[in-house]
Tab-separated table of N, CA and C in Angstrom:
chain	number	residue	atom	x	y	z
A	23	ALA	N	7.351	-21.948	63.182
A	23	ALA	CA	7.193	-20.943	63.583
A	23	ALA	C	6.145	-19.997	62.592
A	24	GLY	N	5.988	-20.298	61.673
A	24	GLY	CA	5.310	-19.842	60.060
A	24	GLY	C	6.358	-19.247	58.876
A	25	TYR	N	7.112	-19.797	59.284
A	25	TYR	CA	8.509	-19.594	58.406
A	25	TYR	C	8.742	-21.019	57.408
A	26	ALA	N	8.494	-20.479	56.131
A	26	ALA	CA	8.505	-21.808	54.854
A	26	ALA	C	9.989	-22.156	55.055
A	27	ILE	N	11.587	-21.377	55.776
A	27	ILE	CA	12.318	-22.124	55.470
A	27	ILE	C	12.740	-21.470	57.141
A	28	SER	N	12.822	-22.543	58.082
A	28	SER	CA	12.621	-21.638	59.551
A	28	SER	C	14.248	-21.652	59.745
A	29	SER	N	14.908	-21.605	58.830
A	29	SER	CA	16.407	-20.967	58.761
A	29	SER	C	17.216	-19.552	58.699
A	30	LEU	N	15.513	-19.174	58.139
A	30	LEU	CA	16.163	-17.559	57.179
A	30	LEU	C	15.146	-17.200	57.962
A	31	GLY	N	14.573	-17.435	59.222
A	31	GLY	CA	13.939	-16.619	59.807
A	31	GLY	C	14.384	-15.529	60.204
A	32	PRO	N	13.883	-14.717	61.735
A	32	PRO	CA	14.376	-13.385	62.565
A	32	PRO	C	15.965	-13.806	62.985
A	33	ALA	N	16.146	-15.254	63.281
A	33	ALA	CA	17.463	-15.354	63.493
A	33	ALA	C	18.393	-15.181	62.795
A	34	ALA	N	18.594	-15.034	61.228
A	34	ALA	CA	19.031	-14.838	60.209
A	34	ALA	C	19.442	-13.572	59.621
A	35	ILE	N	17.961	-13.215	59.822
A	35	ILE	CA	18.127	-11.393	59.933
A	35	ILE	C	18.864	-10.734	60.311
A	36	ALA	N	18.722	-10.912	61.314
A	36	ALA	CA	19.701	-10.464	63.027
A	36	ALA	C	20.469	-11.056	62.580
A	37	ALA	N	21.348	-11.811	61.933
A	37	ALA	CA	23.127	-12.260	61.951
A	37	ALA	C	23.642	-11.706	60.981
A	38	VAL	N	22.836	-11.534	59.728
A	38	VAL	CA	23.302	-10.637	58.673
A	38	VAL	C	23.349	-9.179	58.882
A	39	HIS	N	22.188	-8.689	59.620
A	39	HIS	CA	21.907	-7.149	60.152
A	39	HIS	C	23.150	-6.694	60.818
A	40	ALA	N	23.608	-7.666	61.497
A	40	ALA	CA	24.756	-7.250	62.678
A	40	ALA	C	25.636	-7.655	62.185
A	41	ALA	N	26.019	-8.263	61.277
A	41	ALA	CA	27.479	-8.393	60.308
A	41	ALA	C	27.895	-7.300	59.256
A	42	VAL	N	26.590	-6.872	58.787
A	42	VAL	CA	26.429	-5.989	57.992
A	42	VAL	C	25.638	-4.788	57.907
A	43	PRO	N	25.787	-3.864	59.008
A	43	PRO	CA	24.520	-3.151	59.305
A	43	PRO	C	24.311	-2.477	58.578
A	44	ALA	N	24.944	-1.783	57.378
A	44	ALA	CA	24.384	-0.694	56.300
A	44	ALA	C	23.587	-1.276	55.033
A	45	LEU	N	23.436	-3.081	55.721
A	45	LEU	CA	23.026	-3.405	53.728
A	45	LEU	C	21.317	-2.882	54.053
A	46	GLU	N	20.850	-2.481	53.122
A	46	GLU	CA	19.108	-2.420	53.358
A	46	GLU	C	18.624	-4.430	53.199
A	47	LEU	N	17.778	-4.960	53.742
A	47	LEU	CA	17.452	-5.847	53.922
A	47	LEU	C	16.207	-5.920	53.783
A	48	ASP	N	16.050	-6.642	51.869
A	48	ASP	CA	14.489	-6.473	52.186
A	48	ASP	C	13.636	-7.706	52.441
A	49	VAL	N	13.071	-7.924	53.449
A	49	VAL	CA	12.640	-9.411	54.026
A	49	VAL	C	11.134	-9.652	53.120
A	50	HIS	N	10.764	-10.897	52.584
A	50	HIS	CA	9.916	-11.339	51.791
A	50	HIS	C	8.902	-11.840	52.949
A	51	LEU	N	8.157	-11.884	53.463
A	51	LEU	CA	7.071	-12.588	54.304
A	51	LEU	C	6.137	-13.511	53.610
A	52	ALA	N	6.379	-14.376	53.439
A	52	ALA	CA	5.254	-15.642	51.706
A	52	ALA	C	4.904	-16.621	52.903
A	53	VAL	N	3.685	-15.508	53.500
A	53	VAL	CA	3.718	-16.514	54.784
A	53	VAL	C	2.043	-16.402	54.970
A	54	ARG	N	0.785	-16.811	55.451
A	54	ARG	CA	-0.765	-17.096	55.750
A	54	ARG	C	-0.660	-15.878	55.946
A	55	GLU	N	-0.172	-15.625	57.365
A	55	GLU	CA	-0.398	-14.026	58.204
A	55	GLU	C	0.735	-13.130	58.590
A	56	PRO	N	1.040	-12.710	57.596
A	56	PRO	CA	2.005	-11.569	57.226
A	56	PRO	C	2.255	-10.657	58.672
A	57	ALA	N	0.932	-10.282	59.216
A	57	ALA	CA	1.278	-9.389	60.002
A	57	ALA	C	1.730	-9.755	61.353
A	58	ARG	N	1.402	-11.061	61.400
A	58	ARG	CA	2.164	-11.681	62.631
A	58	ARG	C	3.626	-11.841	62.955
A	59	HIS	N	4.288	-11.458	61.873
A	59	HIS	CA	5.702	-11.637	62.057
A	59	HIS	C	6.430	-9.764	61.489
A	60	VAL	N	5.897	-9.607	61.338
A	60	VAL	CA	5.839	-7.428	61.030
A	60	VAL	C	6.832	-7.301	62.104
A	61	VAL	N	6.370	-6.891	63.245
A	61	VAL	CA	7.605	-6.334	64.456
A	61	VAL	C	8.461	-7.518	64.856
A	62	GLU	N	8.584	-8.590	64.694
A	62	GLU	CA	10.026	-9.331	64.657
A	62	GLU	C	10.965	-9.494	63.459
A	63	VAL	N	10.637	-9.440	62.296
A	63	VAL	CA	11.281	-8.820	61.236
A	63	VAL	C	11.817	-7.635	60.988
A	64	ALA	N	11.361	-6.619	61.704
A	64	ALA	CA	12.055	-5.520	61.701
A	64	ALA	C	12.791	-5.256	63.013
A	65	ALA	N	11.856	-5.831	63.561
A	65	ALA	CA	13.568	-5.739	65.487
A	65	ALA	C	14.405	-6.496	64.748
A	66	ALA	N	14.581	-7.267	63.976
A	66	ALA	CA	15.854	-8.177	63.616
A	66	ALA	C	16.694	-7.309	62.499
A	67	GLY	N	16.234	-6.371	62.084
A	67	GLY	CA	16.910	-5.691	61.112
A	67	GLY	C	16.081	-5.173	59.301
A	68	ALA	N	15.227	-5.735	59.498
A	68	ALA	CA	14.848	-5.968	57.937
A	68	ALA	C	14.758	-4.199	57.545
A	69	SER	N	14.914	-3.617	56.544
A	69	SER	CA	14.739	-2.275	56.272
A	69	SER	C	13.080	-2.411	55.404
A	70	ARG	N	12.854	-3.046	54.624
A	70	ARG	CA	11.604	-3.375	53.961
A	70	ARG	C	11.255	-4.424	54.104
A	71	ILE	N	10.120	-4.552	54.256
A	71	ILE	CA	9.302	-5.486	54.565
A	71	ILE	C	8.111	-5.818	53.079
A	72	THR	N	8.126	-6.731	52.584
A	72	THR	CA	7.347	-6.794	51.296
A	72	THR	C	6.280	-8.339	51.907
A	73	PHE	N	4.957	-7.904	51.153
A	73	PHE	CA	4.185	-9.090	51.802
A	73	PHE	C	3.773	-9.716	49.951
A	74	GLN	N	3.106	-10.923	50.319
A	74	GLN	CA	2.008	-11.381	49.173
A	74	GLN	C	0.586	-10.882	49.514
A	75	LEU	N	0.052	-10.356	48.218
A	75	LEU	CA	-1.017	-9.718	48.629
A	75	LEU	C	-1.878	-10.862	48.654
A	76	GLU	N	-1.735	-11.789	47.775
A	76	GLU	CA	-2.613	-13.038	48.169
A	76	GLU	C	-3.380	-13.537	49.646
A	77	SER	N	-1.844	-13.387	50.168
A	77	SER	CA	-1.981	-13.951	51.184
A	77	SER	C	-3.301	-12.867	52.077
A	78	LEU	N	-4.015	-11.974	51.669
A	78	LEU	CA	-5.032	-11.363	52.783
A	78	LEU	C	-5.960	-11.454	52.283
A	79	ALA	N	-7.197	-11.501	52.687
A	79	ALA	CA	-8.534	-11.249	52.613
A	79	ALA	C	-9.047	-10.305	52.324
A	80	SER	N	-8.290	-9.252	52.506
A	80	SER	CA	-9.391	-7.464	51.689
A	80	SER	C	-8.098	-6.290	51.614
A	81	THR	N	-8.660	-5.728	51.062
A	81	THR	CA	-8.003	-4.191	50.542
A	81	THR	C	-7.746	-3.336	52.216
A	82	TYR	N	-8.532	-4.107	53.542
A	82	TYR	CA	-8.852	-2.867	54.348
A	82	TYR	C	-7.425	-3.769	54.686
A	83	GLU	N	-7.500	-5.119	54.775
A	83	GLU	CA	-6.345	-6.188	55.572
A	83	GLU	C	-5.161	-5.543	55.413
A	84	ALA	N	-5.170	-5.652	53.954
A	84	ALA	CA	-3.653	-4.882	53.237
A	84	ALA	C	-3.354	-3.856	53.954
A	85	LEU	N	-4.113	-2.856	54.279
A	85	LEU	CA	-3.552	-1.451	54.282
A	85	LEU	C	-3.534	-1.636	55.876
A	86	ASP	N	-3.907	-2.219	56.664
A	86	ASP	CA	-3.483	-2.727	58.028
A	86	ASP	C	-2.434	-3.086	58.145
A	87	LEU	N	-1.691	-3.864	57.569
A	87	LEU	CA	-0.389	-4.885	57.033
A	87	LEU	C	0.297	-3.325	56.891
A	88	VAL	N	0.162	-2.589	55.840
A	88	VAL	CA	1.262	-1.196	55.256
A	88	VAL	C	0.948	-0.648	56.284
A	89	ARG	N	0.735	-0.108	57.152
A	89	ARG	CA	0.510	0.650	58.216
A	89	ARG	C	1.445	0.029	59.576
A	90	ALA	N	1.363	-1.124	59.478
A	90	ALA	CA	1.682	-1.625	60.538
A	90	ALA	C	3.257	-2.087	60.273
A	91	ILE	N	3.570	-1.804	59.449
A	91	ILE	CA	4.646	-2.500	58.846
A	91	ILE	C	5.817	-0.750	58.586
A	92	ILE	N	5.313	0.269	58.218
A	92	ILE	CA	5.205	1.294	58.291
A	92	ILE	C	5.777	1.909	59.539
A	93	ASP	N	4.749	1.300	60.728
A	93	ASP	CA	4.483	2.708	62.039
A	93	ASP	C	5.867	1.262	63.046
A	94	ALA	N	6.625	-0.209	62.349
A	94	ALA	CA	7.421	-0.474	62.550
A	94	ALA	C	9.082	-0.437	62.261
A	95	GLY	N	8.661	1.035	61.217
A	95	GLY	CA	10.446	1.393	60.735
A	95	GLY	C	10.759	0.989	59.779
A	96	CYS	N	9.839	-0.089	59.074
A	96	CYS	CA	10.201	-0.282	57.359
A	96	CYS	C	9.423	0.236	56.018
A	97	THR	N	10.282	0.202	55.395
A	97	THR	CA	9.367	0.473	54.126
A	97	THR	C	8.457	-0.695	53.524
A	98	VAL	N	7.531	-0.709	52.553
A	98	VAL	CA	6.935	-1.564	52.289
A	98	VAL	C	6.745	-2.089	50.812
A	99	GLY	N	6.754	-3.363	50.441
A	99	GLY	CA	6.778	-3.790	49.073
A	99	GLY	C	5.525	-4.701	48.597
A	100	VAL	N	4.660	-4.850	48.135
A	100	VAL	CA	3.536	-5.868	47.787
A	100	VAL	C	4.388	-6.483	46.352
A	101	CYS	N	3.708	-7.797	46.624
A	101	CYS	CA	4.724	-8.544	45.809
A	101	CYS	C	3.657	-9.667	45.261
A	102	LEU	N	3.107	-9.842	44.060
A	102	LEU	CA	1.685	-10.141	43.299
A	102	LEU	C	2.376	-11.543	42.497
A	103	ALA	N	0.808	-13.062	42.843
A	103	ALA	CA	1.751	-13.670	42.007
A	103	ALA	C	1.837	-13.762	40.629
A	104	PRO	N	2.343	-15.192	39.521
A	104	PRO	CA	2.233	-14.582	38.385
A	104	PRO	C	0.474	-14.515	37.677
A	105	SER	N	-0.536	-15.242	38.471
A	105	SER	CA	-1.511	-15.571	38.104
A	105	SER	C	-2.604	-14.107	38.178
A	106	THR	N	-2.192	-13.197	39.172
A	106	THR	CA	-3.142	-12.367	39.861
A	106	THR	C	-2.806	-11.203	38.848
A	107	PRO	N	-3.649	-10.251	38.351
A	107	PRO	CA	-3.976	-9.313	37.585
A	107	PRO	C	-3.110	-8.065	38.491
A	108	ILE	N	-2.592	-7.308	37.656
A	108	ILE	CA	-2.053	-5.920	38.376
A	108	ILE	C	-3.295	-5.155	38.633
A	109	SER	N	-4.122	-4.953	38.325
A	109	SER	CA	-5.133	-4.412	38.619
A	109	SER	C	-5.799	-4.523	39.827
A	110	ALA	N	-5.141	-5.826	40.392
A	110	ALA	CA	-5.811	-6.005	42.012
A	110	ALA	C	-5.410	-5.078	42.989
A	111	LEU	N	-4.315	-4.326	42.610
A	111	LEU	CA	-3.360	-3.575	43.448
A	111	LEU	C	-3.990	-1.735	43.827
A	112	ALA	N	-4.663	-1.823	42.525
A	112	ALA	CA	-5.645	-0.552	42.498
A	112	ALA	C	-6.393	0.357	43.926
A	113	PRO	N	-7.042	-1.145	44.129
A	113	PRO	CA	-7.951	-0.260	45.685
A	113	PRO	C	-6.721	-0.078	46.237
A	114	LEU	N	-5.612	-1.066	46.801
A	114	LEU	CA	-4.634	-0.681	47.766
A	114	LEU	C	-3.603	1.122	47.669
A	115	LEU	N	-3.509	1.059	46.039
A	115	LEU	CA	-3.163	1.917	45.879
A	115	LEU	C	-3.802	3.415	46.005
A	116	GLU	N	-4.364	3.559	45.310
A	116	GLU	CA	-6.047	4.648	45.515
A	116	GLU	C	-6.207	5.162	47.160
A	117	VAL	N	-6.032	3.940	47.876
A	117	VAL	CA	-6.274	4.023	49.517
A	117	VAL	C	-4.899	4.122	49.847
A	118	GLY	N	-4.291	3.698	49.947
A	118	GLY	CA	-3.109	3.861	50.374
A	118	GLY	C	-2.199	4.690	49.514
A	119	GLU	N	-2.449	5.447	48.671
A	119	GLU	CA	-1.149	6.303	47.773
A	119	GLU	C	0.437	7.281	49.020
A	120	GLY	N	1.154	6.742	48.228
A	120	GLY	CA	2.290	7.348	48.892
A	120	GLY	C	2.919	6.166	49.718
A	121	LEU	N	2.355	5.181	50.001
A	121	LEU	CA	2.483	4.559	51.666
A	121	LEU	C	3.616	3.154	50.656
A	122	ILE	N	3.520	2.870	49.974
A	122	ILE	CA	4.331	1.844	49.212
A	122	ILE	C	5.047	2.074	48.221
A	123	GLU	N	6.458	1.369	48.414
A	123	GLU	CA	7.492	1.840	48.269
A	123	GLU	C	7.673	0.881	46.677
A	124	LEU	N	7.432	-0.036	46.645
A	124	LEU	CA	7.867	-1.453	45.875
A	124	LEU	C	6.983	-1.992	45.626
A	125	VAL	N	6.483	-2.341	44.491
A	125	VAL	CA	5.713	-3.529	43.777
A	125	VAL	C	6.210	-4.453	42.464
């Protein structure tokens, strides 16, 4: 279904959320098309959705994803691979100022 570890997908998120509803769940979407999973993991109980910047083709695609995450009721985190310079975030932060909670 697009999950690197299928046992840690939306069903596991929902189970943890049901057991400990007050727990803030940060779900890292380390997948090729993170936008496909936003609604499902948000509905399962994610509080923050973190995505891998390198999985997206452009700043515009990243901004669309940020907006989708916010529209799903979650806060946003962005993760960078160690080889990606921090400057890669600059265009996203300039256009999406105030939208990203965690880098």
